[in-house]
């Protein structure tokens, strides 16, 4: 009789063969073992160091300041923005790269208040990533909004209750803890029905889940690029502003790169036409050009195929967990349409589990309270990796390695 692990092994091999066309591991320099932290920091695409070396020597080194013109550095935030826009269903000229997600959130929240004057309510998910909550609370205090907390499934009722007083609905497309994928189209439509704006944080969906911002009528969106877009640590964020809002979008931070005539050196700020007004100051060009090289991964397969592979991987991970470690509590929805690209489990010793798995070469991460996350970056994760994760987790729980007194390696969990 074949053991459950042998049967799963045969399935893993068959699924990896079936999805061989979307296996892009050859495009990455991967760490040893099984890397399931691509929802925190994406792996290194091989094109990045090659491009950076060339940029540094041939552009910065050989041309120095001239490269702003000769190499089109001034336009890189737009160029990269359009490339990201293609992954999130945004027509050209509506996405710009730059700054951090936290700064981008501040820009769009402040601008939203100016786009909906007189309305005093903002609705958001209490389970949002902390920076989203902190920035929103700060903006709310400045502009006099009351913050109404509603989980995404409670949002329609909250919008009904506050109606035309709602200026903004601010949500994340995928919950960073549970990996739950929320209904961006439906919730955006609900916000628009009461005349509110919808702003989405796409950090955990961009590069993993196809998004249709234009089609869904989304007003504003932001996202980071160091997770599923593999832009590298601290790579620039992006901001989407729907074209219909461009003229009325008043940037909160009026930097000179967002000026209509930056080199006229005027005393007064005049916002640039279009999405350029969202720009602030000199962008981190090396990071921006590293990101541009990283995005070439998505030339190899369409985002819909990445999603198919991701769903196959996360479904198989659920099967492996059910078969091998049924005692762990799954917090990620089982319905594929309600899942982003990670699988999370809750366990009293989740931190110990994450550390013990890392010692065995399976890298996930830990989030309070008591959640172990396994990020599935489909381009470089395989079904065999997924099975190895469940078998190593079985071994950890059997040996009690997760109960050992583990020291945190540093501030990052
Ligand atoms: C949903 C979400 N928003 C924002 C951030 C981070 O913001 P920043 O890029 O400014 O650090 C994260 C980071 O993990 C996140 O998961």
XYZ file of N, CA, C and O in Angstrom, residues 264-413:
600
model
N 11.498 75.156 -14.205
C 11.248 76.597 -14.253
C 11.590 77.218 -12.892
O 11.746 78.434 -12.775
N 11.708 76.362 -11.878
C 12.134 76.798 -10.543
C 11.240 77.927 -10.005
O 11.731 78.904 -9.441
N 9.955 77.788 -10.218
C 9.010 78.793 -9.717
C 8.893 78.735 -8.195
O 9.166 77.713 -7.580
N 8.383 79.837 -7.640
C 8.178 79.871 -6.186
C 6.899 79.148 -5.775
O 6.776 78.659 -4.659
N 5.908 79.162 -6.674
C 4.605 78.578 -6.337
C 4.472 77.184 -6.946
O 4.922 76.955 -8.066
N 3.796 76.319 -6.229
C 3.588 74.973 -6.765
C 2.419 74.962 -7.746
O 1.377 75.556 -7.498
N 2.653 74.314 -8.868
C 1.566 74.117 -9.841
C 1.598 72.639 -10.227
O 2.575 72.178 -10.828
N 0.554 71.871 -9.828
C 0.615 70.427 -10.063
C 0.762 70.091 -11.544
O 0.126 70.732 -12.398
N 1.601 69.107 -11.826
C 1.775 68.645 -13.209
C 0.456 68.077 -13.705
O -0.359 67.609 -12.913
N 0.241 68.086 -15.013
C -0.956 67.424 -15.526
C -0.838 65.907 -15.334
O 0.269 65.368 -15.357
N -1.987 65.276 -15.150
C -2.013 63.811 -15.094
C -1.363 63.226 -13.852
O -1.200 63.885 -12.823
N -0.960 61.979 -13.961
C -0.460 61.212 -12.811
C 0.867 61.753 -12.284
O 1.226 61.531 -11.129
N 1.583 62.531 -13.097
C 2.871 63.075 -12.646
C 2.734 63.927 -11.393
O 3.699 64.091 -10.643
N 1.543 64.476 -11.149
C 1.386 65.327 -9.961
C 1.530 64.546 -8.654
O 1.680 65.139 -7.589
N 1.461 63.206 -8.744
C 1.607 62.387 -7.534
C 3.082 62.248 -7.139
O 3.422 61.927 -6.006
N 3.976 62.531 -8.076
C 5.407 62.430 -7.775
C 5.804 63.480 -6.729
O 5.187 64.538 -6.656
N 6.850 63.163 -5.981
C 7.234 64.095 -4.914
C 8.640 64.647 -5.174
O 8.778 65.788 -5.594
N 9.638 63.808 -4.909
C 11.018 64.288 -5.078
C 11.844 63.276 -5.848
O 11.310 62.313 -6.401
N 13.139 63.479 -5.861
C 14.044 62.614 -6.622
C 13.863 61.153 -6.189
O 14.022 60.842 -5.002
N 13.510 60.280 -7.122
C 13.245 58.893 -6.736
C 14.537 58.096 -6.565
O 15.585 58.485 -7.097
N 14.479 56.966 -5.842
C 15.662 56.096 -5.704
C 15.856 55.348 -7.022
O 15.313 54.268 -7.220
N 16.613 55.942 -7.933
C 16.720 55.434 -9.304
C 17.264 54.010 -9.375
O 16.787 53.207 -10.194
N 18.261 53.687 -8.543
C 18.823 52.334 -8.634
C 17.761 51.296 -8.292
O 17.606 50.274 -8.964
N 17.008 51.602 -7.255
C 15.947 50.695 -6.821
C 14.839 50.622 -7.875
O 14.269 49.563 -8.141
N 14.559 51.749 -8.466
C 13.511 51.849 -9.490
C 13.915 51.036 -10.736
O 13.106 50.350 -11.333
N 15.207 51.106 -11.103
C 15.673 50.379 -12.289
C 15.847 48.887 -11.982
O 15.666 48.040 -12.869
N 16.149 48.563 -10.733
C 16.164 47.148 -10.324
C 14.752 46.580 -10.454
O 14.543 45.480 -10.977
N 13.779 47.358 -10.006
C 12.380 46.928 -10.108
C 11.979 46.726 -11.567
O 11.319 45.751 -11.922
N 12.423 47.645 -12.415
C 12.066 47.525 -13.833
C 12.598 46.204 -14.414
O 11.903 45.509 -15.158
N 13.825 45.851 -14.027
C 14.382 44.573 -14.504
C 13.599 43.404 -13.914
O 13.319 42.418 -14.611
N 13.214 43.515 -12.647
C 12.470 42.425 -11.988
C 11.128 42.175 -12.675
O 10.663 41.041 -12.774
N 10.519 43.242 -13.165
C 9.187 43.108 -13.780
C 9.227 42.287 -15.070
O 8.189 41.806 -15.532
N 10.423 42.105 -15.626
C 10.527 41.305 -16.865
C 10.107 39.854 -16.642
O 9.749 39.163 -17.590
N 10.135 39.412 -15.382
C 9.627 38.066 -15.072
C 8.211 37.909 -15.628
O 7.835 36.852 -16.126
N 7.443 38.992 -15.557
C 6.037 38.913 -15.972
C 5.862 38.996 -17.492
O 4.746 38.890 -17.984
N 6.990 39.173 -18.217
C 6.906 39.045 -19.674
C 6.843 37.570 -20.057
O 6.412 37.216 -21.151
N 7.324 36.701 -19.139
C 7.433 35.280 -19.474
C 6.089 34.568 -19.416
O 5.854 33.616 -20.163
N 5.223 34.992 -18.500
C 3.884 34.369 -18.400
C 2.858 35.434 -18.041
O 3.144 36.325 -17.230
N 1.654 35.344 -18.603
C 0.621 36.316 -18.231
C 0.203 36.133 -16.764
O 0.314 35.025 -16.226
N -0.264 37.201 -16.169
C -0.636 37.165 -14.748
C -1.754 36.140 -14.489
O -1.815 35.522 -13.427
N -2.600 35.893 -15.479
C -3.673 34.898 -15.314
C -3.075 33.499 -15.120
O -3.620 32.679 -14.373
N -1.959 33.244 -15.804
C -1.307 31.935 -15.679
C -0.603 31.833 -14.318
O -0.604 30.778 -13.673
N -0.031 32.959 -13.871
C 0.569 32.986 -12.525
C -0.511 32.645 -11.493
O -0.295 31.854 -10.565
N -1.686 33.217 -11.672
C -2.794 32.972 -10.741
C -3.224 31.496 -10.760
O -3.443 30.897 -9.713
N -3.317 30.927 -11.952
C -3.694 29.505 -12.065
C -2.704 28.625 -11.310
O -3.086 27.724 -10.578
N -1.425 28.932 -11.529
C -0.388 28.148 -10.850
C -0.476 28.352 -9.328
O -0.366 27.396 -8.561
N -0.695 29.594 -8.911
C -0.794 29.907 -7.489
C -1.957 29.134 -6.852
O -1.823 28.564 -5.767
N -3.095 29.087 -7.543
C -4.252 28.384 -6.968
C -3.990 26.884 -6.893
O -4.407 26.226 -5.932
N -3.306 26.358 -7.893
C -2.971 24.933 -7.854
C -2.057 24.663 -6.651
O -2.243 23.693 -5.907
N -1.082 25.553 -6.433
C -0.131 25.376 -5.329
C -0.818 25.512 -3.973
O -0.600 24.695 -3.072
N -1.638 26.547 -3.814
C -2.265 26.744 -2.494
C -3.300 25.634 -2.231
O -3.427 25.164 -1.101
N -4.011 25.190 -3.289
C -4.971 24.077 -3.096
C -4.223 22.824 -2.673
O -4.655 22.087 -1.771
N -3.098 22.582 -3.322
C -2.323 21.382 -2.983
C -1.760 21.491 -1.559
O -1.732 20.511 -0.811
N -1.364 22.703 -1.167
C -0.869 22.879 0.208
C -1.988 22.554 1.215
O -1.750 21.900 2.234
N -3.202 23.000 0.912
C -4.319 22.684 1.817
C -4.506 21.173 1.910
O -4.694 20.618 3.000
N -4.425 20.480 0.761
C -4.571 19.014 0.771
C -3.463 18.361 1.602
O -3.712 17.427 2.365
N -2.244 18.861 1.430
C -1.108 18.280 2.174
C -1.281 18.511 3.674
O -1.018 17.614 4.489
N -1.720 19.719 4.046
C -1.915 20.016 5.473
C -3.026 19.129 6.036
O -2.905 18.566 7.121
N -4.133 19.007 5.272
C -5.252 18.165 5.731
C -4.784 16.726 5.971
O -5.157 16.090 6.950
N -3.955 16.234 5.045
C -3.551 14.830 5.121
C -2.481 14.601 6.187
O -2.505 13.581 6.880
N -1.567 15.545 6.333
C -0.387 15.271 7.171
C -0.398 15.961 8.525
O 0.204 15.464 9.473
N -1.025 17.141 8.610
C -1.037 17.871 9.899
C -2.450 18.392 10.183
O -2.663 19.604 10.304
N -3.424 17.479 10.272
C -4.820 17.911 10.400
C -5.075 18.724 11.670
O -6.082 19.431 11.756
N -4.160 18.643 12.644
C -4.421 19.356 13.909
C -4.180 20.862 13.819
O -4.596 21.606 14.703
N -3.507 21.358 12.760
C -3.289 22.809 12.709
C -4.553 23.505 12.182
O -5.280 22.955 11.363
N -4.800 24.688 12.711
C -6.032 25.415 12.343
C -5.761 26.318 11.142
O -4.964 27.258 11.227
N -6.465 26.019 10.070
C -6.305 26.817 8.854
C -7.084 28.125 9.013
O -8.242 28.101 9.430
N -6.455 29.274 8.692
C -7.228 30.526 8.756
C -7.462 31.103 7.358
O -8.129 32.122 7.214
N -6.905 30.467 6.353
C -7.101 30.920 4.968
C -8.352 30.244 4.407
O -8.542 29.041 4.623
N -9.194 31.002 3.686
C -10.408 30.374 3.138
C -10.082 29.216 2.195
O -9.104 29.262 1.461
N -10.947 28.193 2.243
C -10.749 27.039 1.366
C -11.230 27.313 -0.052
O -10.736 26.707 -0.996
N -12.212 28.193 -0.202
C -12.739 28.470 -1.553
C -11.667 29.197 -2.356
O -11.182 30.260 -1.939
N -11.256 28.647 -3.504
C -10.143 29.263 -4.257
C -10.391 30.737 -4.576
O -9.460 31.550 -4.496
N -11.619 31.098 -4.891
C -11.915 32.479 -5.260
C -11.790 33.448 -4.101
O -11.823 34.666 -4.295
N -11.665 32.923 -2.896
C -11.543 33.805 -1.721
C -10.132 33.767 -1.137
O -9.902 34.208 -0.014
N -9.206 33.253 -1.931
C -7.833 33.093 -1.451
C -6.874 33.946 -2.257
O -6.971 33.981 -3.489
N -5.967 34.641 -1.580
C -4.900 35.332 -2.294
C -3.839 34.317 -2.663
O -4.167 33.267 -3.244
N -2.575 34.571 -2.292
C -1.524 33.633 -2.678
C -0.695 33.201 -1.471
O 0.499 33.030 -1.571
N -1.368 33.067 -0.330
C -0.664 32.551 0.837
C -1.602 31.637 1.606
O -2.826 31.719 1.451
N -1.012 30.791 2.426
C -1.794 29.925 3.316
C -1.282 30.188 4.723
O -0.072 30.185 4.965
N -2.217 30.451 5.631
C -1.842 30.779 7.012
C -2.506 29.810 7.972
O -3.654 29.412 7.756
N -1.765 29.466 8.999
C -2.341 28.607 10.038
C -2.158 29.281 11.395
O -1.216 30.034 11.602
N -3.141 28.991 12.275
C -3.039 29.542 13.624
C -2.598 28.425 14.572
O -3.078 27.304 14.457
N -1.707 28.762 15.485
C -1.218 27.739 16.424
C -0.639 28.488 17.622
O 0.005 29.529 17.452
N -0.861 27.944 18.792
C -0.352 28.617 20.003
C 1.169 28.790 19.929
O 1.725 29.737 20.471
N 1.834 27.860 19.240
C 3.297 27.921 19.125
C 3.725 28.306 17.721
O 4.742 27.797 17.208
N 2.949 29.153 17.074
C 3.234 29.465 15.661
C 4.646 30.032 15.482
O 5.326 29.723 14.502
N 5.090 30.858 16.422
C 6.433 31.435 16.267
C 7.497 30.331 16.320
O 8.412 30.288 15.493
N 7.327 29.408 17.272
C 8.262 28.285 17.379
C 8.227 27.422 16.125
O 9.263 26.941 15.655
N 7.035 27.269 15.552
C 6.902 26.475 14.319
C 7.683 27.134 13.183
O 8.442 26.471 12.464
N 7.522 28.440 13.056
C 8.211 29.152 11.968
C 9.724 29.036 12.129
O 10.452 28.779 11.165
N 10.195 29.199 13.364
C 11.643 29.109 13.594
C 12.154 27.680 13.355
O 13.215 27.466 12.768
N 11.388 26.675 13.824
C 11.830 25.281 13.653
C 11.819 24.905 12.166
O 12.711 24.195 11.691
N 10.817 25.377 11.441
C 10.780 25.094 9.991
C 11.971 25.747 9.295
O 12.595 25.153 8.416
N 12.291 26.964 9.709
C 13.427 27.659 9.081
C 14.713 26.858 9.312
O 15.545 26.722 8.411
N 14.838 26.302 10.511
C 16.031 25.484 10.804
C 16.078 24.258 9.888
O 17.140 23.716 9.616
N 14.916 23.825 9.412
C 14.853 22.686 8.495
C 14.835 23.131 7.032
O 14.558 22.332 6.135
N 15.043 24.424 6.804
C 15.172 24.901 5.422
C 13.873 25.321 4.761
O 13.825 25.508 3.553
N 12.807 25.474 5.561
C 11.529 25.938 4.995
C 11.247 27.322 5.584
O 10.972 27.449 6.785
N 11.342 28.341 4.762
C 11.240 29.713 5.270
C 9.843 30.286 5.030
O 9.439 30.524 3.901
N 9.104 30.456 6.122
C 7.836 31.190 6.088
C 8.019 32.387 6.996
O 9.134 32.831 7.224
N 6.919 32.932 7.546
C 7.113 33.960 8.567
C 5.983 33.940 9.574
O 5.037 33.149 9.475
N 6.122 34.806 10.592
C 5.195 34.821 11.722
C 4.552 36.191 11.836
O 5.230 37.216 11.669
N 3.256 36.220 12.060
C 2.583 37.483 12.346
C 1.696 37.324 13.569
O 0.995 36.312 13.714
N 1.736 38.328 14.410
C 0.862 38.350 15.587
C -0.588 38.424 15.118
O -0.856 39.069 14.095
N -1.544 37.816 15.828
C -1.326 36.936 16.963
C -1.380 35.468 16.543
O -2.406 34.993 16.075
N -0.259 34.777 16.722
C -0.237 33.319 16.558
C -0.434 32.801 15.153
O -0.998 31.729 14.958
N 0.040 33.531 14.141
C -0.180 33.107 12.748
C 1.159 32.774 12.071
O 2.074 33.607 12.048
N 1.226 31.569 11.507
C 2.360 31.203 10.644
C 1.888 31.364 9.204
O 0.829 30.845 8.830
N 2.662 32.133 8.420
C 2.252 32.391 7.021
C 3.190 31.650 6.058
O 4.411 31.671 6.224
N 2.572 31.068 5.032
C 3.347 30.443 3.955
C 2.977 31.153 2.666
O 1.878 30.969 2.139
N 3.860 32.025 2.205
C 3.598 32.803 0.986
C 3.942 31.965 -0.237
O 5.007 31.345 -0.299
N 3.039 31.950 -1.189
C 3.248 31.139 -2.387
C 3.486 32.080 -3.569
O 2.532 32.574 -4.184
N 4.745 32.366 -3.836
C 5.089 33.179 -5.013
C 5.177 32.193 -6.180
O 6.197 31.511 -6.361
N 4.086 32.121 -6.928
C 3.929 31.024 -7.899
C 5.080 30.891 -8.899
O 5.441 29.768 -9.244
N 5.694 31.991 -9.375
C 6.728 31.803 -10.390
C 7.894 30.924 -9.946
O 8.534 30.298 -10.773
N 8.172 30.876 -8.628
C 9.334 30.076 -8.226
C 9.048 29.056 -7.119
O 9.985 28.491 -6.537
N 7.783 28.814 -6.802
C 7.449 27.767 -5.827
C 6.863 26.576 -6.592
O 6.135 26.767 -7.568
N 7.209 25.369 -6.145
C 6.706 24.169 -6.834
C 5.792 23.361 -5.900
O 5.782 23.568 -4.676
N 5.063 22.426 -6.502
C 4.216 21.539 -5.705
C 5.071 20.656 -4.802
O 4.650 20.313 -3.695
N 6.273 20.338 -5.246
C 7.168 19.539 -4.388
C 7.600 20.352 -3.164
O 7.720 19.805 -2.054
N 7.829 21.660 -3.361
C 8.150 22.536 -2.206
C 7.007 22.515 -1.192
O 7.216 22.505 0.026
N 5.800 22.567 -1.733
C 4.612 22.631 -0.884
C 4.496 21.349 -0.053
O 4.240 21.392 1.159
N 4.732 20.204 -0.696
C 4.675 18.935 0.035
C 5.790 18.884 1.083
O 5.561 18.465 2.223
N 6.975 19.363 0.713
C 8.091 19.361 1.666
C 7.731 20.209 2.894
O 8.095 19.864 4.029
N 7.010 21.289 2.682
C 6.602 22.151 3.796
C 5.728 21.378 4.779
O 5.940 21.416 5.994
N 4.749 20.657 4.231
C 3.833 19.909 5.114
C 4.563 18.750 5.796
O 4.339 18.492 6.986
N 5.476 18.077 5.086
C 6.167 16.944 5.723
C 7.125 17.456 6.810
O 7.220 16.873 7.888
N 7.775 18.575 6.553
C 8.671 19.137 7.583
C 7.863 19.629 8.781
O 8.300 19.501 9.925
N 6.698 20.184 8.512
C 5.839 20.643 9.614
C 5.421 19.442 10.469
O 5.415 19.513 11.709
N 5.096 18.327 9.817
C 4.749 17.091 10.555
C 5.913 16.697 11.470
O 5.734 16.388 12.640
N 7.121 16.745 10.904
C 8.306 16.338 11.691
C 8.529 17.284 12.872
O 8.851 16.858 13.973
N 8.359 18.578 12.617
C 8.542 19.567 13.700
C 7.579 19.272 14.840
O 7.964 19.224 16.016
N 6.309 19.033 14.486
C 5.308 18.810 15.535
C 5.560 17.479 16.250
O 5.357 17.365 17.456
N 6.023 16.467 15.507
C 6.296 15.152 16.118
C 7.495 15.197 17.052
O 7.509 14.544 18.098
N 8.511 15.972 16.662
C 9.725 16.009 17.487
C 9.622 17.042 18.602
O 10.424 17.030 19.535
N 8.659 17.953 18.492
C 8.530 19.009 19.497
C 9.563 20.112 19.330
O 9.783 20.907 20.242
N 10.185 20.178 18.153
C 11.215 21.216 17.931
C 10.641 22.623 18.099
O 11.352 23.559 18.451
N 9.348 22.761 17.854
C 8.711 24.089 17.954
C 8.566 24.539 19.400
O 8.265 25.694 19.665
N 8.752 23.612 20.346
C 8.582 23.969 21.761
C 9.893 24.419 22.399
O 9.902 24.896 23.532
N 10.978 24.249 21.658
C 12.280 24.663 22.204
C 12.262 26.174 22.429
O 11.550 26.903 21.743
N 13.049 26.620 23.402
C 13.139 28.052 23.670
C 13.886 28.712 22.515
O 15.097 28.609 22.432
N 13.143 29.348 21.608
C 13.853 29.941 20.476
C 14.002 31.440 20.682
O 13.059 32.116 21.071
N 15.169 31.880 20.415
C 15.441 33.319 20.441
C 15.008 33.891 19.116
O 15.242 33.268 18.077
N 14.415 35.075 19.126
C 14.162 35.761 17.865
C 15.522 36.106 17.263
O 16.469 36.416 17.984
N 15.604 35.996 15.931
C 16.891 36.295 15.267
C 17.197 37.779 15.295
O 18.332 38.203 15.188
N 16.138 38.574 15.351
C 16.259 40.033 15.303
C 14.859 40.599 15.370
O 13.918 39.877 15.733
N 14.679 41.858 15.003
C 13.357 42.474 15.156
C 12.308 41.962 14.163
O 11.117 42.112 14.382
N 12.755 41.350 13.062
C 11.810 40.940 12.009
C 11.408 39.484 12.227
O 12.271 38.613 12.353
N 10.073 39.224 12.264
C 9.596 37.870 12.500
C 9.210 37.191 11.212
O 8.715 36.123 11.180
